[in-house]
Tab-separated table of C-alpha atoms and ligand atoms in Angstrom:
chain	number	residue	atom	x	y	z
S	1	MET	CA	17.500	-19.222	20.523
S	2	THR	CA	18.585	-16.120	18.682
S	3	TYR	CA	16.777	-15.027	15.510
S	4	ARG	CA	18.770	-14.037	12.354
S	5	ALA	CA	16.910	-11.067	10.730
S	6	ALA	CA	17.479	-9.067	7.488
S	7	ILE	CA	16.266	-6.075	5.724
S	8	VAL	CA	15.857	-5.496	1.938
S	9	GLY	CA	15.252	-1.890	1.119
S	10	ALA	CA	16.973	0.218	3.280
S	11	GLY	CA	16.130	3.583	2.273
S	12	ALA	CA	18.218	6.767	2.683
S	13	PRO	CA	19.676	7.537	6.094
S	14	VAL	CA	17.498	10.770	6.054
S	15	ALA	CA	13.872	9.872	5.298
S	16	ALA	CA	13.218	12.143	2.082
S	17	THR	CA	10.340	14.788	2.047
S	18	ASN	CA	9.468	14.930	-1.488
S	19	ALA	CA	6.399	16.187	-3.400
S	20	ASN	CA	5.474	12.612	-4.691
S	21	LEU	CA	5.271	11.220	-1.045
S	22	GLU	CA	7.548	8.559	-1.417
S	23	GLY	CA	10.873	7.938	0.395
S	24	PHE	CA	10.051	7.189	3.792
S	25	SER	CA	13.198	4.871	4.838
S	26	ILE	CA	10.693	2.341	6.516
S	27	GLY	CA	13.781	-0.107	6.860
S	28	TYR	CA	14.908	2.198	9.759
S	29	SER	CA	11.659	1.520	11.106
S	30	HIS	CA	12.057	-2.446	11.289
S	31	ALA	CA	15.405	-2.057	12.346
S	32	ARG	CA	14.393	-0.267	15.207
S	33	GLY	CA	11.787	-3.007	16.003
S	34	TYR	CA	14.616	-5.818	15.526
S	35	LEU	CA	17.195	-3.989	17.666
S	36	ALA	CA	14.648	-3.660	20.221
S	37	CYS	CA	14.309	-7.431	20.611
S	38	SER	CA	16.783	-9.398	22.792
S	39	ASP	CA	16.890	-12.364	20.881
S	40	VAL	CA	17.138	-11.099	17.469
S	41	ASP	CA	20.467	-9.996	15.566
S	42	ILE	CA	20.238	-7.910	12.472
S	43	VAL	CA	22.705	-9.995	10.297
S	44	ALA	CA	22.412	-8.592	6.982
S	45	ILE	CA	20.813	-5.094	4.836
S	46	ALA	CA	20.285	-5.361	1.179
S	47	ASP	CA	20.148	-2.162	-0.963
S	48	ILE	CA	20.552	-1.647	-4.553
S	49	ASN	CA	22.082	1.539	-3.201
S	50	GLU	CA	25.232	0.823	-1.547
S	51	ALA	CA	25.575	3.797	0.366
S	52	ASN	CA	22.195	2.950	2.049
S	53	ALA	CA	22.942	-0.565	2.539
S	54	GLN	CA	26.159	0.293	4.361
S	55	ALA	CA	24.190	3.087	6.513
S	56	LEU	CA	21.543	0.747	7.766
S	57	ALA	CA	24.103	-2.029	8.175
S	58	SER	CA	26.012	0.102	10.641
S	59	PHE	CA	22.926	1.654	12.213
S	60	SER	CA	22.042	-2.099	12.754
S	61	GLY	CA	25.086	-2.667	14.820
S	62	GLY	CA	27.406	-4.023	12.202
S	63	ALA	CA	25.369	-6.205	9.981
S	64	SER	CA	26.810	-7.463	6.491
S	65	ALA	CA	25.571	-5.147	3.202
S	66	TYR	CA	25.061	-6.315	0.150
S	67	THR	CA	23.507	-4.835	-3.171
S	68	SER	CA	21.156	-7.043	-4.006
S	69	LEU	CA	18.588	-9.469	-2.199
S	70	ALA	CA	19.885	-12.442	-4.173
S	71	GLU	CA	23.484	-12.173	-3.036
S	72	LEU	CA	22.044	-11.538	0.776
S	73	LEU	CA	20.079	-14.795	0.399
S	74	ALA	CA	22.868	-16.935	-1.079
S	75	GLN	CA	25.875	-15.756	1.598
S	76	GLU	CA	23.199	-15.619	4.529
S	77	GLN	CA	21.539	-17.667	6.830
S	78	VAL	CA	18.098	-16.112	7.300
S	79	ASP	CA	15.357	-16.705	10.079
S	80	ILE	CA	13.186	-13.445	9.383
S	81	LEU	CA	13.348	-11.052	6.273
S	82	SER	CA	11.615	-7.701	6.119
S	83	VAL	CA	11.068	-6.494	2.852
S	84	CYS	CA	10.860	-2.533	2.927
S	85	THR	CA	10.972	-1.677	-0.689
S	86	TRP	CA	8.564	-0.494	-2.935
S	87	PRO	CA	5.285	-2.563	-3.399
S	88	THR	CA	6.109	-3.354	-7.032
S	89	LEU	CA	9.306	-5.650	-5.747
S	90	HIS	CA	7.121	-6.837	-2.683
S	91	ALA	CA	6.130	-10.178	-4.746
S	92	GLU	CA	9.502	-10.965	-6.615
S	93	MET	CA	11.312	-10.350	-3.128
S	94	VAL	CA	8.940	-12.452	-1.213
S	95	LEU	CA	8.867	-15.482	-3.475
S	96	ALA	CA	12.659	-15.427	-3.812
S	97	ALA	CA	13.027	-15.430	0.057
S	98	ILE	CA	10.796	-18.361	0.365
S	99	GLU	CA	12.455	-20.095	-2.443
S	100	ALA	CA	15.597	-19.555	-0.606
S	101	GLY	CA	14.475	-21.144	2.553
S	102	VAL	CA	13.268	-18.039	4.604
S	103	ARG	CA	10.360	-19.081	6.706
S	104	VAL	CA	9.281	-15.757	8.357
S	105	ILE	CA	8.500	-12.690	5.996
S	106	LEU	CA	7.469	-9.351	7.230
S	107	CYS	CA	6.475	-7.608	3.944
S	108	GLU	CA	5.789	-4.008	3.878
S	109	LYS	CA	2.111	-2.890	3.132
S	110	PRO	CA	0.909	-2.449	0.393
S	111	MET	CA	1.507	-6.214	-0.267
S	112	ALA	CA	1.498	-6.330	-3.478
S	113	VAL	CA	0.335	-4.047	-6.878
S	114	SER	CA	-1.945	-7.152	-8.746
S	115	VAL	CA	-4.356	-9.788	-7.685
S	116	ASP	CA	-1.867	-11.905	-9.673
S	117	GLU	CA	0.664	-11.451	-7.044
S	118	ILE	CA	-1.262	-11.875	-4.143
S	119	ASP	CA	-2.207	-15.093	-5.175
S	120	ARG	CA	1.362	-16.266	-6.371
S	121	MET	CA	2.716	-15.089	-2.694
S	122	VAL	CA	-0.090	-16.867	-0.778
S	123	THR	CA	0.435	-19.813	-2.729
S	124	ALA	CA	3.941	-20.137	-2.401
S	125	ALA	CA	4.074	-19.080	1.441
S	126	ASP	CA	1.321	-21.862	1.992
S	127	ALA	CA	3.358	-24.540	-0.037
S	128	ALA	CA	6.266	-23.861	2.028
S	129	GLY	CA	4.796	-23.384	5.273
S	130	ALA	CA	6.103	-20.017	5.401
S	131	ARG	CA	4.724	-17.436	7.494
S	132	LEU	CA	3.920	-14.249	5.633
S	133	PHE	CA	3.230	-10.835	7.616
S	134	VAL	CA	1.667	-7.951	6.331
S	135	ASN	CA	2.929	-4.798	8.172
S	136	HIS	CA	-0.211	-2.988	9.190
S	137	GLN	CA	1.752	-1.593	12.408
S	138	ARG	CA	-0.876	0.932	13.341
S	139	ARG	CA	-3.167	-2.334	15.083
S	140	TYR	CA	-0.518	-2.010	17.491
S	141	GLU	CA	-0.824	1.883	18.089
S	142	GLN	CA	-2.543	4.154	20.188
S	143	PRO	CA	-5.563	5.158	19.775
S	144	TYR	CA	-6.341	2.565	17.613
S	145	ALA	CA	-5.500	-0.909	20.114
S	146	GLY	CA	-7.462	0.871	22.501
S	147	ALA	CA	-10.260	1.957	20.259
S	148	ARG	CA	-10.700	-1.850	19.433
S	149	ARG	CA	-10.704	-3.140	22.973
S	150	LEU	CA	-13.401	-0.381	23.667
S	151	ILE	CA	-15.563	-1.793	20.915
S	152	ASP	CA	-15.039	-5.388	21.713
S	153	ALA	CA	-16.376	-4.337	25.149
S	154	GLY	CA	-19.496	-3.084	23.715
S	155	HIS	CA	-19.024	0.560	25.083
S	156	LEU	CA	-19.951	1.934	21.659
S	157	GLY	CA	-22.617	-0.298	21.012
S	158	GLU	CA	-23.343	-2.128	17.667
S	159	LEU	CA	-20.858	-0.905	14.977
S	160	VAL	CA	-22.936	1.426	12.232
S	161	ARG	CA	-19.897	2.925	10.444
S	162	VAL	CA	-16.208	3.135	10.431
S	163	GLU	CA	-14.939	5.937	8.075
S	164	GLY	CA	-10.989	6.623	7.442
S	165	TYR	CA	-10.040	9.548	5.549
S	166	VAL	CA	-6.729	10.858	4.312
S	167	GLY	CA	-5.969	14.095	2.265
S	168	ASP	CA	-2.797	15.935	1.157
S	169	GLY	CA	-2.790	14.054	-1.647
S	170	TRP	CA	-2.711	10.537	-0.348
S	171	ASP	CA	-3.940	7.781	-2.400
S	172	LEU	CA	-5.508	4.254	-1.089
S	173	MET	CA	-2.488	1.814	-1.933
S	174	SER	CA	0.313	4.092	-0.216
S	175	TRP	CA	-1.655	5.508	3.009
S	176	GLY	CA	-5.399	4.609	2.662
S	177	SER	CA	-4.132	0.658	2.956
S	178	HIS	CA	-3.620	1.739	6.659
S	179	TRP	CA	-7.677	2.782	6.905
S	180	VAL	CA	-8.954	-0.226	4.749
S	181	ASP	CA	-7.006	-2.501	7.441
S	182	MET	CA	-8.435	-0.473	10.493
S	183	CYS	CA	-11.953	-0.510	9.214
S	184	ARG	CA	-11.548	-4.345	9.075
S	185	PHE	CA	-9.688	-4.284	12.692
S	186	LEU	CA	-12.171	-2.392	14.476
S	187	ASN	CA	-15.094	-4.733	13.074
S	188	ALA	CA	-13.503	-7.725	14.933
S	189	ASP	CA	-11.645	-8.524	11.545
S	190	ARG	CA	-14.771	-9.601	9.851
S	191	ASP	CA	-14.751	-10.943	6.560
S	192	VAL	CA	-15.616	-8.422	3.964
S	193	SER	CA	-18.243	-9.180	1.250
S	194	TRP	CA	-18.701	-6.427	-0.874
S	195	VAL	CA	-16.758	-3.184	-2.353
S	196	LEU	CA	-18.169	-0.211	-4.107
S	197	ALA	CA	-15.364	2.763	-5.355
S	198	ALA	CA	-15.452	5.920	-7.417
S	199	ALA	CA	-12.116	7.428	-8.155
S	200	ASP	CA	-10.721	10.155	-10.339
S	201	SER	CA	-7.602	9.005	-11.705
S	202	ASN	CA	-5.657	10.745	-14.009
S	203	GLY	CA	-2.702	8.169	-14.635
S	204	ASN	CA	-0.547	9.361	-11.535
S	205	VAL	CA	2.178	7.257	-10.541
S	206	ARG	CA	3.453	6.885	-6.864
S	207	TYR	CA	5.930	4.084	-5.763
S	208	GLY	CA	5.871	2.380	-9.266
S	209	HIS	CA	2.276	1.860	-9.580
S	210	PHE	CA	-1.046	3.949	-10.723
S	211	VAL	CA	-2.791	5.745	-7.980
S	212	GLU	CA	-5.970	7.693	-7.943
S	213	ASP	CA	-5.832	11.547	-7.371
S	214	HIS	CA	-9.476	10.998	-5.169
S	215	MET	CA	-11.315	7.945	-4.129
S	216	LEU	CA	-14.618	7.139	-2.267
S	217	LEU	CA	-14.507	3.470	-1.319
S	218	GLN	CA	-17.617	1.634	0.624
S	219	PHE	CA	-17.315	-1.769	2.068
S	220	GLY	CA	-19.600	-4.271	3.723
S	221	PHE	CA	-19.340	-7.084	5.674
S	222	ALA	CA	-20.609	-10.979	5.619
S	223	ASP	CA	-21.702	-11.108	9.143
S	224	ASN	CA	-22.779	-7.577	10.380
S	225	SER	CA	-24.388	-4.292	8.639
S	226	THR	CA	-21.368	-1.923	9.860
S	227	LEU	CA	-20.803	0.111	6.663
S	228	ALA	CA	-16.801	1.093	6.054
S	229	LEU	CA	-16.130	4.109	4.120
S	230	VAL	CA	-12.413	5.249	3.061
S	231	HIS	CA	-11.439	8.484	1.411
S	232	THR	CA	-8.267	9.776	-0.124
S	233	GLY	CA	-7.428	12.592	-2.191
S	234	ALA	CA	-6.206	16.414	-2.367
S	235	HIS	CA	-9.276	18.202	-1.519
S	236	THR	CA	-8.915	17.301	2.631
S	237	SER	CA	-6.140	17.489	5.049
S	238	GLY	CA	-5.112	15.050	7.663
S	239	ALA	CA	-5.664	11.664	8.473
S	240	GLY	CA	-8.203	10.062	11.083
S	241	LEU	CA	-11.066	7.893	11.682
S	242	ILE	CA	-14.748	8.263	12.976
S	243	VAL	CA	-16.361	5.416	14.249
S	244	ILE	CA	-20.043	5.534	14.901
S	245	GLY	CA	-21.776	2.890	17.217
S	246	THR	CA	-25.324	2.891	18.325
S	247	LYS	CA	-24.087	4.460	21.882
S	248	GLY	CA	-22.038	6.886	20.531
S	249	THR	CA	-19.272	7.985	18.498
S	250	MET	CA	-15.019	8.504	18.365
S	251	HIS	CA	-12.804	10.275	16.485
S	252	LEU	CA	-9.201	8.992	16.208
S	253	SER	CA	-5.773	10.338	14.747
S	254	GLU	CA	-2.434	9.942	15.582
S	255	ASN	CA	-2.402	12.824	17.856
S	256	SER	CA	-5.545	12.770	19.562
S	257	ALA	CA	-8.834	10.651	20.393
S	258	SER	CA	-12.283	12.374	21.376
S	259	LEU	CA	-15.195	9.869	22.435
S	260	ALA	CA	-18.750	10.720	23.156
S	261	VAL	CA	-20.892	7.972	24.546
S	262	GLU	CA	-24.850	7.732	26.043
S	263	SER	CA	-23.665	6.583	29.224
S	264	GLY	CA	-21.860	9.750	29.858
S	265	GLU	CA	-18.643	7.718	30.815
S	266	SER	CA	-16.772	9.421	28.334
S	267	SER	CA	-13.701	10.672	29.914
S	268	ASP	CA	-13.069	7.465	32.081
S	269	LEU	CA	-13.435	5.340	28.953
S	270	ARG	CA	-11.176	7.966	26.942
S	271	GLN	CA	-8.420	7.574	29.592
S	272	GLN	CA	-8.898	3.918	30.360
S	273	TYR	CA	-8.908	2.976	26.004
S	274	LEU	CA	-7.624	5.791	23.991
S	275	ASP	CA	-4.611	7.099	26.017
S	276	ILE	CA	-2.194	8.593	23.181
S	277	ARG	CA	1.487	7.558	23.201
S	278	PRO	CA	3.536	10.288	21.712
S	279	ASP	CA	5.700	8.014	19.247
S	280	SER	CA	3.878	6.509	16.200
S	281	ARG	CA	7.022	4.134	15.590
S	282	GLN	CA	6.297	2.342	18.459
S	283	GLY	CA	3.816	0.284	16.380
S	284	PHE	CA	6.811	-0.789	14.490
S	285	VAL	CA	8.403	-2.132	17.445
S	286	ASP	CA	5.498	-3.753	19.152
S	287	ALA	CA	4.599	-5.363	15.635
S	288	ILE	CA	8.224	-6.912	15.289
S	289	ALA	CA	7.978	-8.022	19.336
S	290	ASP	CA	5.010	-9.584	18.395
S	291	ILE	CA	6.020	-11.732	15.490
S	292	VAL	CA	9.231	-12.835	16.969
S	293	SER	CA	7.208	-13.999	20.183
S	294	SER	CA	5.004	-15.906	17.753
S	295	ILE	CA	7.583	-17.747	16.231
S	296	ALA	CA	8.851	-18.970	19.712
S	297	ASP	CA	5.493	-19.875	21.071
S	298	GLY	CA	3.319	-20.879	18.089
S	299	GLY	CA	0.791	-18.184	18.453
S	300	THR	CA	-0.703	-15.672	15.937
S	301	THR	CA	-0.339	-11.879	15.479
S	302	GLN	CA	-2.363	-9.008	14.470
S	303	ILE	CA	-0.716	-8.975	11.328
S	304	GLU	CA	-1.006	-12.261	10.182
S	305	GLY	CA	-0.610	-12.494	6.229
S	306	VAL	CA	-4.290	-13.653	5.624
S	307	SER	CA	-5.354	-9.938	6.907
S	308	GLY	CA	-3.050	-8.449	4.618
S	309	HIS	CA	-3.935	-10.441	1.454
S	310	LEU	CA	-7.520	-9.220	2.340
S	311	ASP	CA	-6.595	-5.761	2.830
S	312	THR	CA	-4.898	-5.662	-0.380
S	313	GLU	CA	-7.756	-7.738	-2.242
S	314	ILE	CA	-10.092	-5.052	-1.239
S	315	MET	CA	-8.090	-2.341	-2.505
S	316	MET	CA	-7.898	-4.052	-5.963
S	317	ALA	CA	-11.633	-4.523	-5.791
S	318	ALA	CA	-11.988	-0.633	-5.210
S	319	TYR	CA	-9.549	-0.127	-8.657
S	320	ALA	CA	-11.935	-2.492	-10.202
S	321	SER	CA	-15.192	-1.129	-9.110
S	322	ALA	CA	-13.953	2.443	-9.700
S	323	ARG	CA	-13.049	1.293	-13.468
S	324	ASP	CA	-16.571	-0.165	-14.301
S	325	GLY	CA	-18.908	1.665	-12.028
S	326	HIS	CA	-20.057	-1.864	-10.252
S	327	VAL	CA	-19.898	-3.278	-7.011
S	328	LYS	CA	-17.621	-6.115	-6.406
S	329	THR	CA	-18.233	-9.140	-4.403
S	330	LEU	CA	-15.007	-10.986	-2.700
S	331	PRO	CA	-13.360	-13.061	-3.433
S	332	LEU	CA	-12.777	-10.766	-6.898
S	333	SER	CA	-13.794	-13.143	-9.742
S	334	ASP	CA	-11.872	-11.274	-12.142
S	335	ARG	CA	-8.077	-11.662	-11.068
S	336	SER	CA	-6.354	-9.573	-13.686
S	337	ILE	CA	-6.439	-6.358	-12.251
S	338	ASP	CA	-2.670	-4.688	-12.179
S	339	LEU	CA	-1.612	-1.464	-11.016
S	340	ARG	CA	1.886	-1.620	-12.088
S	341	ALA	CA	2.962	1.056	-14.037
S	342	ASN	CA	5.797	-0.275	-15.972
H	1	NAD	N1	3.877	0.794	7.353
H	1	NAD	C1	4.182	2.280	7.146
H	1	NAD	O1	3.750	3.173	7.926
H	1	NAD	C2	4.726	2.595	6.195
H	1	NAD	C3	4.862	4.214	6.250
H	1	NAD	C4	5.919	4.695	4.882
H	1	NAD	C5	6.026	3.709	3.636
H	1	NAD	N2	5.617	2.223	3.897
H	1	NAD	C6	6.086	1.214	2.758
H	1	NAD	O2	7.217	0.905	2.932
H	1	NAD	C7	7.584	0.417	1.365
H	1	NAD	C8	8.965	1.240	1.254
H	1	NAD	O3	8.803	2.638	1.134
H	1	NAD	P1	9.877	3.702	1.706
H	1	NAD	O4	9.256	5.010	1.661
H	1	NAD	O5	10.393	3.535	2.891
H	1	NAD	O6	11.100	3.686	0.143
H	1	NAD	P2	12.092	4.103	0.371
H	1	NAD	O7	12.551	4.767	-1.098
H	1	NAD	O8	12.679	5.113	1.453
H	1	NAD	O9	13.086	3.104	0.464
H	1	NAD	C9	13.421	2.153	-0.280
H	1	NAD	C10	14.636	1.592	-0.818
H	1	NAD	O10	14.642	0.378	-1.547
H	1	NAD	C11	15.757	0.172	-2.311
H	1	NAD	N3	15.663	-0.730	-3.738
H	1	NAD	C12	15.072	-0.280	-4.782
H	1	NAD	N4	15.219	-0.973	-5.448
H	1	NAD	C13	15.809	-2.262	-4.977
H	1	NAD	C14	16.173	-3.478	-5.331
H	1	NAD	N5	15.816	-3.900	-6.560
H	1	NAD	N6	16.769	-4.087	-4.452
H	1	NAD	C15	17.396	-3.734	-2.971
H	1	NAD	N7	16.750	-2.209	-2.623
H	1	NAD	C16	16.267	-1.747	-3.510
H	1	NAD	C17	15.967	1.655	-2.710
H	1	NAD	O11	17.367	2.117	-2.977
H	1	NAD	C18	15.380	2.342	-1.246
H	1	NAD	O12	16.980	2.507	-0.287
H	1	NAD	C19	6.492	0.874	0.886
H	1	NAD	O13	5.836	-0.517	0.474
H	1	NAD	C20	5.678	1.925	1.334
H	1	NAD	O14	4.378	1.775	1.057
H	1	NAD	C21	5.034	1.842	4.997
């Protein structure tokens, strides 16, 4: 069977480099993923900017171009839809696609900008039997995928702490989302029970929603004592993870991985598990390949929607905690938090 894929939110043909850290044209990364699947055709692209829609349609091998998702959904039979617009549009687009009968949706992170949106997206997907994936593609990338296997194999002992940091002015929703997800991933996707955060927020807006200038977030898990820490902001630079276990430590980033373990076999283990592949876009290709094969064989993927829901709920809890200074338990009882800026 050949699956018919569509993408909403192409981005500009050349990704922008702007001071506000928006405009990465992530629609192209999704298109590369579908183009790498022999059993997928990209049939349509929608973008409110017609030139952007046309450019990605031609990059995708002659797909049809539309200037609205509504028009695309009215005209095309779509098996898989990628939602690559800004987070403030994710909920309405996912809901429209489900309503139109699309049953597989890959939504960019962060999934949504309010708890109410998460609830409505999950409820609609469950009611329709639709599969909603949230794109935390780093789970498929090295060195992170190997780090999970190394931890699962016990080489680091018990996991004590996972710390994700991102500087250079980045915020929790726009970048830190990956590290929230990664802290859970490296701790075997255990449930998260509590969240505590402090933030310095001055009303800055990115991607249409409020973001902090700096944040320090901690969270803990239901059935082990691992502590997750994520910090964001302008006071540091670079992005990476520090993983501390009872038998060793790791420092991971896109371009490097270092490992020190008590047993003294660090260099062998590093080679075996943490080899770095130079193309970070491979994660998109592997995530999409996994989704497509899971449709065919009914299996599950690393980025099932439930994982994205949890990540987004943790981030909402972080902002709620930073606002009132209290620990939040999950699921959040106050479901009114909303980061939308307009
Ligand atoms: N997974 C990752 O590693 C990763 C990396 C960067 C960005 N992202 C995420 O990807 C998403 C998109 O970010 P981006 O930087 O690629 O954005 P972008 O600005 O580059 O592209 C968004 C596109 O959406 C179009 N658009 C806006 N309103 C629309 C509408 N109503 N209908 C159709 N199209 C519309 C715009 O014209 C633009 O072409 C965000 O959620 C962002 O967080 C993910």
